[in-house]
């Protein structure tokens, strides 16, 4: 059976609900056929390679599913979901946009109390975001929806499913996933979205009360192409906002002043679509660069690495054969302690014509790359050690289906296929980034992903697999779309970085131990104790925050409810300058602070 890849044309970026139906004809015609596996979970299908037909046997589920999954809902969604702590236990939950509903599930498939919630008028767009936008110390869920060509709202909910005051915001047509970031140095995060409208396209920032942040919105020269990235790219400790129009790349300071050298217009006749920028220190100068992918209408795609003055680094851009839709994946892929960049490309084709490309910081292809003769890759590549071999693997979406089943593919750091995969789903995994973490805190890796039927009506199937493989959070570089549940695109900003209980003893006191090693470069361990609070039942809301000498927040390592006990977590200072930093434990009404020294 002939597999056919999907190409999303730029004109349909504005018509998300419509192009699902319009392009359904390109999907495998048997995608809706029922599949009956044998008693061991295998299915027998006929495939074709253009010359011959042959039989292939697939395992319907390569890993065992958690009870209660898969979940099935009408509607098509893109860019995946998030893993976050939605309730009073220490487990993680799955939150996803599904048609007109925001769903929140425990790992056993049950609904989190207060969820789902239903939004009016329009279907939801892309992934939800998770962070404290109203400054009350508890995270909130932020989602957007829009119509076919105009109209749309921004919604913000508490973790119990109630709407925040000031919401919904009648913002208009906002595309892609909302981004949360601390733009104005207050206790709350801001909401960064774009707006597509005839003759007046914008990037906007809202506070958690629903008000527009001073200095915003900012106009852009064409339709917005992707979600923004927000982080410090100048080394001043303040965040910048990086956004894409179809024709150009923009960078502003937090007050909305354009940075020198921007907007940047691509020199090869290439344009932006969907490939949100990523921020990472590529060249080791302690200043983050901007990494983004593009496509030329004539065919090839390009990956740029750009300095904060709008100049492109030597050795870049790199050209790939086809269009790039997914954000670049940045991380240490081949364990040489040199940062790497990977992307997949996509094209409409009757044969596997796409590839995974991976380069070091100077633009040299990594050994074993590119991996060629693949079907279209539409989303960000997931990077993590998913087989516990102390090497990184790459997981990609795939827009084909065989016998009604799609798949996630995985490759080793040297480009060879990972043994034990494919992981299969109903429909196709196209445009759905998998999520990797330990949801039930049993020390084993869990993976959540989805398959979609892009038919009329469309359906989405959400899965949660238990791999049975030991989980190391510090080796999960991209645990969800754009690195974290805020989707800020900052490499190294991973909210699921390991926090592990180190004993079963219930401490009598709150303690914050000296980090070790100290001085350190670039990773150090922080150990702390959470005591039971008299008169309080259940877990203690705990924050572990890193500050610089000026008192500015560098990162929040922990922002969860924890049971009384002793814990240990890692702090990775990649991308920071040498110097003195402070880490503060805030729990149970206690604040404890220690000093640590980074030496590079």
Coordinates of C-alpha atoms in Angstrom, one line a residue:
X1 CA 0.0 0.0 0.0
X2 CA 1.4 3.3 -1.0
X3 CA 2.2 5.7 1.8
X4 CA 1.6 9.4 0.9
X5 CA 3.2 12.3 2.8
X6 CA 1.4 15.5 3.8
X7 CA 2.5 19.0 2.8
X8 CA 0.7 21.9 4.6
X9 CA 0.8 24.8 2.2
X10 CA 1.3 28.3 3.7
X11 CA -2.1 29.6 2.7
X12 CA -3.7 27.0 5.0
X13 CA -1.8 28.2 8.1
X14 CA -4.8 30.5 8.7
X15 CA -7.4 27.9 8.0
X16 CA -6.5 25.2 10.5
X17 CA -9.9 23.7 10.8
X18 CA -10.5 23.8 7.0
X19 CA -7.2 22.3 5.8
X20 CA -7.8 19.2 7.9
X21 CA -10.7 18.4 5.6
X22 CA -9.2 19.7 2.4
X23 CA -6.1 17.6 2.7
X24 CA -7.8 14.5 4.0
X25 CA -7.7 13.1 0.4
X26 CA -3.9 12.8 0.6
X27 CA -4.0 10.6 3.6
X28 CA -3.8 6.8 3.3
X29 CA -7.2 5.7 2.1
X30 CA -7.4 2.9 4.6
X31 CA -6.8 5.2 7.6
X32 CA -10.4 4.7 8.8
X33 CA -10.5 0.9 8.3
X34 CA -10.9 -1.1 11.4
X35 CA -7.8 -3.0 12.6
X36 CA -8.2 -6.3 14.5
X37 CA -4.8 -7.4 16.0
X38 CA -4.1 -10.9 17.0
X39 CA -4.1 -12.0 20.6
X40 CA -0.5 -10.8 21.0
X41 CA -1.2 -7.4 19.6
X42 CA 0.2 -7.8 16.1
X43 CA -1.4 -6.7 12.8
X44 CA -0.7 -7.9 9.3
X45 CA -0.7 -5.3 6.6
X46 CA 0.2 -5.0 2.9
X47 CA 2.7 -2.3 2.0
X48 CA 4.3 -1.2 -1.3
X49 CA 7.6 0.4 -2.1
X50 CA 6.7 1.6 -5.6
X51 CA 7.8 -1.6 -7.2
X52 CA 6.6 -4.5 -5.1
X53 CA 3.9 -5.3 -2.6
X54 CA 4.9 -7.1 0.6
X55 CA 3.6 -8.1 4.0
X56 CA 4.6 -6.3 7.1
X57 CA 3.8 -7.2 10.7
X58 CA 3.4 -4.4 13.3
X59 CA 3.0 -4.6 17.0
X60 CA -0.1 -2.5 17.8
X61 CA 1.5 -1.3 21.1
X62 CA 5.3 -1.6 21.5
X63 CA 5.0 -0.7 25.1
X64 CA 2.2 -1.5 27.5
X65 CA -0.5 1.2 27.8
X66 CA -1.5 2.7 31.2
X67 CA -5.1 1.7 32.2
X68 CA -7.6 4.2 30.9
X69 CA -5.7 5.0 27.7
X70 CA -6.0 5.7 24.8
X71 CA -8.4 8.6 25.1
X72 CA -10.5 9.4 22.0
X73 CA -12.0 12.8 21.1
X74 CA -13.3 14.6 18.0
X75 CA -11.2 17.3 16.5
X76 CA -7.5 17.7 15.4
X77 CA -4.8 19.2 17.5
X78 CA -1.2 20.1 16.9
X79 CA 2.1 20.5 18.8
X80 CA 1.1 18.0 21.5
X81 CA 0.2 18.6 25.1
X82 CA 2.0 19.2 28.4
X83 CA 3.0 17.2 31.5
X84 CA 2.5 19.2 34.8
X85 CA 1.4 18.9 38.4
X86 CA -2.3 19.8 38.4
X87 CA -3.3 18.6 41.9
X88 CA -2.1 17.9 45.5
X89 CA -0.1 14.8 44.8
X90 CA 3.4 14.4 43.6
X91 CA 2.4 12.7 40.3
X92 CA 2.2 14.5 37.0
X93 CA -0.9 14.9 34.9
X94 CA -1.5 15.2 31.1
X95 CA -3.2 18.3 29.8
X96 CA -4.2 18.6 26.2
X97 CA -6.5 20.7 24.0
X98 CA -9.1 18.5 22.3
X99 CA -11.5 20.2 20.0
X100 CA -13.6 22.6 22.2
X101 CA -12.3 21.1 25.5
X102 CA -9.2 21.4 27.7
X103 CA -8.7 17.9 29.1
X104 CA -6.6 17.1 32.2
X105 CA -6.0 13.4 33.1
X106 CA -4.3 11.5 35.9
X107 CA -2.0 8.7 34.8
X108 CA -4.8 6.2 35.4
X109 CA -6.9 7.9 32.8
X110 CA -9.3 9.6 35.3
X111 CA -10.2 13.3 35.0
X112 CA -8.4 15.8 37.3
X113 CA -11.2 17.4 39.5
X114 CA -12.7 20.4 37.8
X115 CA -11.8 19.2 34.3
X116 CA -12.4 19.1 31.4
X117 CA -13.5 22.6 30.6
X118 CA -15.3 23.7 27.4
X119 CA -14.6 26.8 25.5
X120 CA -17.2 28.5 23.3
X121 CA -17.4 29.6 19.7
X122 CA -14.1 28.2 18.2
X123 CA -12.0 25.1 18.5
X124 CA -8.8 25.3 20.5
X125 CA -5.4 25.9 18.9
X126 CA -2.3 23.8 19.4
X127 CA -1.0 23.1 23.0
X128 CA -2.0 24.5 26.4
X129 CA 0.5 26.4 28.5
X130 CA 1.1 26.1 32.3
X131 CA 2.5 28.7 34.7
X132 CA 1.6 31.2 37.4
X133 CA 0.1 34.2 35.5
X134 CA -1.8 35.8 38.4
X135 CA 1.0 35.7 41.0
X136 CA -0.7 33.6 43.6
X137 CA 2.0 31.0 43.7
X138 CA -0.1 28.4 41.9
X139 CA 0.2 27.6 38.2
X140 CA -2.6 28.3 35.7
X141 CA -3.6 26.8 32.3
X142 CA -3.7 29.2 29.3
X143 CA -5.2 28.3 26.0
X144 CA -6.3 30.1 22.8
X145 CA -8.9 29.5 20.1
X146 CA -9.8 31.1 16.8
X147 CA -12.1 30.9 13.8
X148 CA -11.3 30.1 10.2
X149 CA -10.0 33.6 9.3
X150 CA -10.7 35.8 12.2
X151 CA -12.0 36.0 15.8
X152 CA -10.6 34.3 18.8
X153 CA -10.1 34.3 22.6
X154 CA -7.5 33.8 25.3
X155 CA -8.6 31.7 28.3
X156 CA -6.8 31.3 31.6
X157 CA -7.9 28.8 34.2
X158 CA -6.8 27.9 37.8
X159 CA -5.8 24.3 38.4
X160 CA -9.3 23.6 39.7
X161 CA -10.8 24.6 36.3
X162 CA -12.3 28.0 37.3
X163 CA -11.6 31.0 35.1
X164 CA -9.2 33.7 36.2
X165 CA -10.7 37.3 36.6
X166 CA -10.2 39.3 33.4
X167 CA -10.6 36.3 31.1
X168 CA -11.5 35.3 28.5
X169 CA -9.7 38.0 26.4
X170 CA -11.4 38.8 23.1
X171 CA -8.0 39.0 21.4
X172 CA -8.8 38.0 17.8
X173 CA -7.1 35.5 15.6
X174 CA -4.1 34.1 17.5
X175 CA -2.1 31.3 15.9
X176 CA -0.1 28.5 17.4
X177 CA 0.7 27.8 21.1
X178 CA 0.6 30.6 23.7
X179 CA 3.9 31.3 25.5
X180 CA 4.3 32.2 29.2
X181 CA 7.4 34.1 30.5
X182 CA 8.4 36.5 33.2
X183 CA 8.7 39.7 31.1
X184 CA 8.3 42.5 33.6
X185 CA 10.2 40.9 36.6
X186 CA 7.1 40.6 38.8
X187 CA 6.0 37.5 40.6
X188 CA 3.6 36.5 37.8
X189 CA 4.2 35.3 34.2
X190 CA 3.0 37.1 31.2
X191 CA 1.1 35.7 28.2
X192 CA 2.8 36.1 24.8
X193 CA 0.6 35.6 21.7
X194 CA 0.4 36.8 18.1
X195 CA -2.5 38.2 16.2
X196 CA -3.3 37.8 12.6
X197 CA -5.6 40.4 11.0
X198 CA -5.9 42.0 7.7
X199 CA -3.3 44.8 7.3
X200 CA -2.3 44.8 11.0
X201 CA -0.4 41.7 12.3
X202 CA 1.0 41.9 15.8
X203 CA 2.7 40.3 18.7
X204 CA 1.0 41.0 22.0
X205 CA 1.8 40.5 25.7
X206 CA -0.9 40.3 28.4
X207 CA -0.7 40.2 32.2
X208 CA -2.5 37.7 34.3
X209 CA -5.3 40.2 34.9
X210 CA -6.1 40.3 31.2
X211 CA -4.5 43.8 30.7
X212 CA -2.1 44.6 27.8
X213 CA 1.5 45.0 29.0
X214 CA 2.9 48.5 28.6
X215 CA 4.8 49.0 25.3
X216 CA 2.8 46.3 23.6
X217 CA 1.5 45.1 21.1
X218 CA 4.2 45.4 18.3
X219 CA 3.5 45.3 14.6
X220 CA 5.1 42.8 12.2
X221 CA 5.4 43.0 8.5
X222 CA 3.3 40.0 7.5
X223 CA 1.2 37.2 9.0
X224 CA 2.6 35.7 12.2
X225 CA 4.3 32.4 11.5
X226 CA 4.8 30.6 14.8
X227 CA 4.9 30.9 18.6
X228 CA 7.5 33.3 20.1
X229 CA 10.6 32.4 22.1
X230 CA 11.3 34.4 25.3
X231 CA 14.6 34.5 27.1
X232 CA 17.8 36.5 27.7
X233 CA 19.8 36.8 24.5
X234 CA 21.9 39.8 25.4
X235 CA 23.4 38.8 28.7
X236 CA 21.8 41.6 30.7
X237 CA 19.6 39.3 32.8
X238 CA 16.4 40.6 31.1
X239 CA 14.2 38.7 28.7
X240 CA 13.9 39.4 25.0
X241 CA 11.0 38.4 22.8
X242 CA 11.8 36.7 19.5
X243 CA 9.0 36.3 17.0
X244 CA 8.5 35.4 13.4
X245 CA 6.4 36.9 10.7
X246 CA 6.1 35.0 7.4
X247 CA 8.9 37.2 5.9
X248 CA 11.1 38.2 8.8
X249 CA 12.5 37.5 12.3
X250 CA 12.0 40.0 15.1
X251 CA 13.6 40.6 18.5
X252 CA 12.5 43.2 21.0
X253 CA 13.5 43.9 24.6
X254 CA 10.9 43.5 27.3
X255 CA 9.6 47.1 26.8
X256 CA 9.0 46.5 23.1
X257 CA 12.1 48.3 21.7
X258 CA 13.4 46.6 18.6
X259 CA 17.0 45.2 18.9
X260 CA 19.6 46.5 16.5
X261 CA 19.9 44.3 13.4
X262 CA 16.2 43.4 13.5
X263 CA 13.9 42.6 11.8
X264 CA 16.0 40.2 9.8
X265 CA 14.8 39.2 6.4
X266 CA 16.1 35.8 5.1
X267 CA 18.5 36.1 2.2
X268 CA 17.6 33.0 0.2
X269 CA 14.0 33.9 -0.6
X270 CA 13.0 31.7 2.3
X271 CA 10.1 32.3 4.7
X272 CA 8.9 31.2 8.1
X273 CA 6.1 28.7 8.9
X274 CA 5.5 26.9 12.2
X275 CA 9.2 26.5 13.1
X276 CA 9.2 28.5 16.4
X277 CA 12.7 29.9 17.3
X278 CA 14.8 28.3 20.0
X279 CA 17.3 30.1 22.3
X280 CA 20.5 28.5 23.3
X281 CA 24.2 29.3 23.8
X282 CA 25.6 27.6 20.8
X283 CA 29.1 29.0 20.7
X284 CA 29.9 28.9 24.4
X285 CA 30.2 32.6 25.0
X286 CA 27.5 32.6 27.7
X287 CA 25.1 34.5 25.5
X288 CA 22.2 32.7 23.9
X289 CA 21.8 32.6 20.1
X290 CA 18.6 32.3 18.1
X291 CA 18.1 29.1 16.1
X292 CA 15.2 28.8 13.6
X293 CA 14.2 26.9 10.5
X294 CA 12.7 28.2 7.3
X295 CA 11.6 27.1 3.8
X296 CA 12.0 28.5 0.3
X297 CA 9.0 28.2 -2.0
X298 CA 11.3 26.7 -4.6
X299 CA 12.0 23.7 -2.3
X300 CA 14.8 23.7 0.2
X301 CA 14.8 24.5 3.9
X302 CA 17.4 26.4 5.9
X303 CA 18.5 26.4 9.6
X304 CA 19.9 29.6 10.9
X305 CA 22.0 30.3 14.0
X306 CA 21.9 34.1 14.7
X307 CA 23.5 36.4 17.2
X308 CA 21.6 39.1 19.1
X309 CA 22.6 41.8 16.6
X310 CA 21.0 40.1 13.7
X311 CA 24.1 38.6 12.2
X312 CA 24.3 34.9 11.2
X313 CA 27.1 32.8 12.7
X314 CA 29.8 31.4 10.5
X315 CA 29.0 28.1 9.0
X316 CA 25.2 28.9 8.9
X317 CA 22.6 28.7 7.5
X318 CA 22.6 25.0 6.6
X319 CA 20.4 23.8 3.8
X320 CA 18.2 20.8 3.8
X321 CA 16.3 19.3 0.8
X322 CA 12.8 20.2 1.9
X323 CA 10.7 22.5 4.0
X324 CA 11.2 22.8 7.8
X325 CA 8.1 23.1 9.9
X326 CA 9.2 21.9 13.3
X327 CA 11.3 24.1 15.8
X328 CA 15.0 23.1 15.8
X329 CA 15.9 20.6 18.5
X330 CA 19.0 21.7 20.4
X331 CA 20.9 19.6 22.8
X332 CA 24.0 17.3 23.3
X333 CA 23.2 14.5 20.9
X334 CA 26.5 12.7 20.4
X335 CA 28.0 13.1 24.0
X336 CA 31.0 15.1 22.9
X337 CA 30.0 18.1 25.2
X338 CA 29.5 20.2 22.1
X339 CA 26.0 21.5 21.5
X340 CA 24.1 20.1 18.5
X341 CA 21.1 21.1 16.4
X342 CA 18.7 18.7 14.7
X343 CA 15.7 19.2 12.4
X344 CA 13.4 17.1 10.2
X345 CA 12.0 18.3 6.9
X346 CA 8.8 17.5 4.9
X347 CA 7.5 17.5 1.4
X348 CA 4.5 16.2 -0.5
X349 CA 5.7 13.0 -2.1
X350 CA 4.7 9.5 -3.1
X351 CA 8.0 8.1 -1.8
X352 CA 10.0 8.6 1.4
X353 CA 11.9 11.8 0.5
X354 CA 12.6 13.5 3.8
X355 CA 15.4 13.3 6.3
X356 CA 16.7 14.1 9.8
X357 CA 19.7 16.4 9.7
X358 CA 22.0 17.1 12.7
X359 CA 25.0 19.3 13.0
X360 CA 27.5 20.5 15.7
X361 CA 27.7 24.1 16.6
X362 CA 29.9 24.9 13.6
X363 CA 27.5 23.4 11.1
X364 CA 29.4 20.1 10.6
X365 CA 27.1 17.1 10.1
X366 CA 27.2 14.6 13.0
X367 CA 28.4 11.1 12.2
X368 CA 25.5 9.0 10.8
X369 CA 23.5 12.1 9.7
X370 CA 21.5 12.9 7.7
X371 CA 19.2 10.0 8.1
X372 CA 17.5 9.8 4.7
X373 CA 14.5 8.2 3.0
X374 CA 12.0 9.1 5.7
X375 CA 8.4 10.3 5.4
X376 CA 7.6 13.8 6.3
X377 CA 8.6 15.2 9.8
X378 CA 6.4 18.1 10.7
X379 CA 7.1 18.8 14.4
X380 CA 10.0 19.3 16.8
X381 CA 12.3 16.3 17.3
X382 CA 12.3 15.0 20.9
X383 CA 15.7 14.5 22.4
X384 CA 16.3 12.2 25.4
X385 CA 17.9 9.1 26.7
X386 CA 14.9 6.8 26.3
X387 CA 16.7 3.5 26.5
X388 CA 18.9 4.2 29.5
X389 CA 22.2 3.6 27.6
X390 CA 23.6 7.1 28.6
X391 CA 23.3 8.2 24.9
X392 CA 20.7 10.5 23.5
X393 CA 18.0 9.3 21.1
X394 CA 15.8 11.3 18.7
X395 CA 12.0 10.7 18.4
X396 CA 10.1 12.0 15.4
X397 CA 6.5 12.3 14.3
X398 CA 5.6 10.6 11.0
X399 CA 2.7 11.5 8.7
X400 CA 2.0 8.1 7.3
X401 CA -0.4 5.3 8.3
X402 CA -0.5 1.7 7.4
X403 CA -3.7 -0.3 8.0
X404 CA -5.0 2.7 9.9
X405 CA -2.0 2.8 12.2
X406 CA 0.6 5.6 12.4
X407 CA 3.9 5.6 14.3
X408 CA 6.6 7.4 16.2
X409 CA 10.1 6.6 15.0
X410 CA 13.2 6.7 17.2
X411 CA 16.9 6.9 16.2
X412 CA 20.1 6.5 18.2
X413 CA 22.7 9.3 18.5
X414 CA 24.5 7.9 15.5
X415 CA 21.5 7.9 13.2
X416 CA 20.8 4.2 13.4
X417 CA 17.2 3.0 14.2
X418 CA 16.5 2.4 17.9
X419 CA 15.7 -1.3 18.6
X420 CA 12.2 -1.9 19.9
X421 CA 10.5 0.9 18.0
X422 CA 8.1 1.8 16.1
X423 CA 5.6 2.9 18.7
X424 CA 2.2 2.8 16.9
X425 CA -1.0 4.8 17.2
X426 CA -4.4 5.0 15.6
X427 CA -4.2 7.5 12.7
X428 CA -1.0 9.4 12.2
X429 CA 1.4 11.1 14.6
X430 CA 1.8 14.1 12.3
X431 CA 2.4 17.4 14.1
X432 CA 2.2 15.8 17.6
X433 CA 5.3 16.1 19.7
X434 CA 5.5 13.2 22.2
X435 CA 6.0 13.9 25.9
X436 CA 8.5 12.0 28.0
X437 CA 8.6 11.9 31.8
X438 CA 7.8 9.8 34.9
X439 CA 4.1 10.5 35.6
X440 CA 3.5 8.2 38.5
X441 CA 7.0 8.7 40.1
X442 CA 7.9 5.1 40.0
X443 CA 11.3 5.7 38.5
X444 CA 10.4 4.4 35.1
X445 CA 10.1 6.4 31.8
X446 CA 6.6 7.1 30.6
X447 CA 5.8 8.4 27.1
X448 CA 2.6 10.1 26.0
X449 CA 1.7 10.9 22.4
X450 CA -1.2 10.9 20.0
X451 CA -2.5 9.8 16.7
X452 CA -4.9 11.7 14.5
X453 CA -7.5 10.9 11.9
X454 CA -7.5 13.9 9.6
X455 CA -10.8 13.0 8.0
X456 CA -14.3 14.5 8.3
X457 CA -14.9 14.4 11.2
X458 CA -11.4 14.4 12.6
X459 CA -10.5 12.4 15.7
X460 CA -7.5 12.3 18.0
X461 CA -6.3 9.4 20.1
X462 CA -4.1 10.1 23.2
X463 CA -1.8 7.4 24.5
X464 CA 0.3 6.9 27.7
X465 CA 2.9 4.1 27.6
X466 CA 4.9 2.6 30.4
X467 CA 8.3 1.7 28.9
X468 CA 9.7 -0.2 31.9
X469 CA 13.0 1.7 31.4
X470 CA 14.7 3.6 34.2
X471 CA 14.0 7.3 34.1
X472 CA 16.7 10.0 34.4
X473 CA 15.1 13.4 34.1
X474 CA 18.4 15.1 33.6
X475 CA 18.8 13.2 30.3
X476 CA 15.5 14.3 28.9
X477 CA 16.5 17.4 26.9
X478 CA 13.1 18.1 25.3
X479 CA 10.4 16.5 27.4
X480 CA 7.6 18.3 25.5
X481 CA 7.0 20.9 22.8
X482 CA 9.5 23.8 23.0
X483 CA 11.3 22.4 26.1
X484 CA 8.8 23.0 28.8
X485 CA 5.1 23.6 29.7
X486 CA 5.5 27.4 29.2
X487 CA 6.8 26.7 25.7
X488 CA 9.4 29.6 25.9
X489 CA 11.8 27.8 23.6
X490 CA 14.8 28.2 26.0
X491 CA 17.2 25.3 25.8
X492 CA 17.9 23.9 29.3
X493 CA 14.7 25.3 30.9
X494 CA 13.2 21.9 31.8
X495 CA 10.6 21.9 34.6
X496 CA 10.8 18.1 34.9
X497 CA 14.5 18.0 35.7
X498 CA 15.2 15.4 38.3
X499 CA 13.9 15.7 41.8
X500 CA 14.3 12.5 43.7
X501 CA 13.5 11.4 47.2
X502 CA 16.7 10.3 48.9
X503 CA 15.3 8.6 52.0
X504 CA 12.1 7.4 53.6
X505 CA 12.8 9.4 56.8
X506 CA 10.4 12.2 57.7
X507 CA 12.5 15.2 58.6
X508 CA 11.8 17.2 61.8
X509 CA 13.1 20.4 60.3
X510 CA 13.3 22.2 57.0
X511 CA 16.9 22.1 55.7
X512 CA 18.7 23.4 52.7
X513 CA 22.2 21.8 52.3
X514 CA 25.2 23.2 50.6
X515 CA 25.3 22.3 46.9
X516 CA 27.9 19.8 45.8
X517 CA 30.3 20.0 44.1
X518 CA 30.9 23.7 45.0
X519 CA 32.5 25.4 43.0
X520 CA 30.9 23.6 40.1
X521 CA 30.9 23.5 36.3
X522 CA 28.2 23.3 34.9
X523 CA 26.1 20.9 37.0
X524 CA 25.7 20.7 40.8
X525 CA 23.4 18.9 43.1
X526 CA 21.1 20.6 45.7
X527 CA 19.8 18.5 48.6
X528 CA 17.0 19.8 50.9
X529 CA 14.5 18.5 53.5
X530 CA 10.7 19.2 53.8
X531 CA 9.3 18.8 57.3
X532 CA 5.7 17.9 58.1
X533 CA 3.8 21.1 59.2
X534 CA 1.7 20.7 62.3
X535 CA -2.0 21.2 61.7
X536 CA -1.5 20.7 57.9
X537 CA -2.4 17.5 56.1
X538 CA -1.0 16.5 52.7
X539 CA 1.8 17.9 50.8
X540 CA 3.7 21.2 51.2
X541 CA 3.9 23.8 48.4
X542 CA 7.6 24.1 47.7
X543 CA 9.7 26.5 45.6
X544 CA 13.4 26.1 44.9
X545 CA 14.7 29.2 43.1
X546 CA 18.1 30.3 41.8
X547 CA 19.0 34.0 41.8
X548 CA 22.0 36.0 40.6
X549 CA 23.9 38.6 42.6
X550 CA 21.4 41.3 41.7
X551 CA 18.5 39.2 43.0
X552 CA 17.1 38.5 39.5
X553 CA 15.5 35.0 39.1
X554 CA 17.6 32.7 37.0
X555 CA 15.4 29.7 37.1
X556 CA 12.8 28.0 39.3
X557 CA 14.0 24.4 39.9
X558 CA 10.9 23.3 41.8
X559 CA 7.5 24.8 41.9
X560 CA 5.4 21.9 43.2
X561 CA 3.6 20.4 46.2
X562 CA 6.0 17.8 47.8
X563 CA 5.4 15.3 50.6
X564 CA 7.5 15.6 53.7
X565 CA 10.9 14.0 53.0
X566 CA 14.5 14.5 51.9
X567 CA 15.0 15.4 48.2
X568 CA 17.8 16.1 45.8
X569 CA 17.8 17.8 42.4
X570 CA 20.4 19.0 39.9
X571 CA 21.1 22.6 38.7
X572 CA 22.6 22.9 35.2
X573 CA 24.2 26.3 34.7
X574 CA 25.0 25.8 31.0
X575 CA 24.6 29.2 29.4
X576 CA 25.4 31.2 32.6
X577 CA 28.5 33.2 33.3
X578 CA 31.0 32.4 36.0
X579 CA 30.1 34.0 39.3
X580 CA 28.2 33.7 42.6
X581 CA 24.6 32.6 42.6
X582 CA 22.1 32.0 45.4
X583 CA 19.5 29.3 45.8
X584 CA 16.4 29.7 48.0
X585 CA 14.1 27.1 49.5
X586 CA 10.6 28.5 50.2
X587 CA 8.3 25.9 51.9
X588 CA 5.9 25.7 54.8
X589 CA 6.4 29.4 55.6
X590 CA 10.2 29.0 55.8
X591 CA 12.8 30.6 53.6
X592 CA 16.4 29.2 53.5
X593 CA 19.1 30.5 51.3
X594 CA 22.6 29.3 50.3
X595 CA 25.4 30.6 48.1
X596 CA 27.1 28.6 45.3
X597 CA 29.9 29.4 42.9
X598 CA 30.0 28.7 39.2
X599 CA 33.6 28.5 37.7
X600 CA 34.0 28.0 34.0

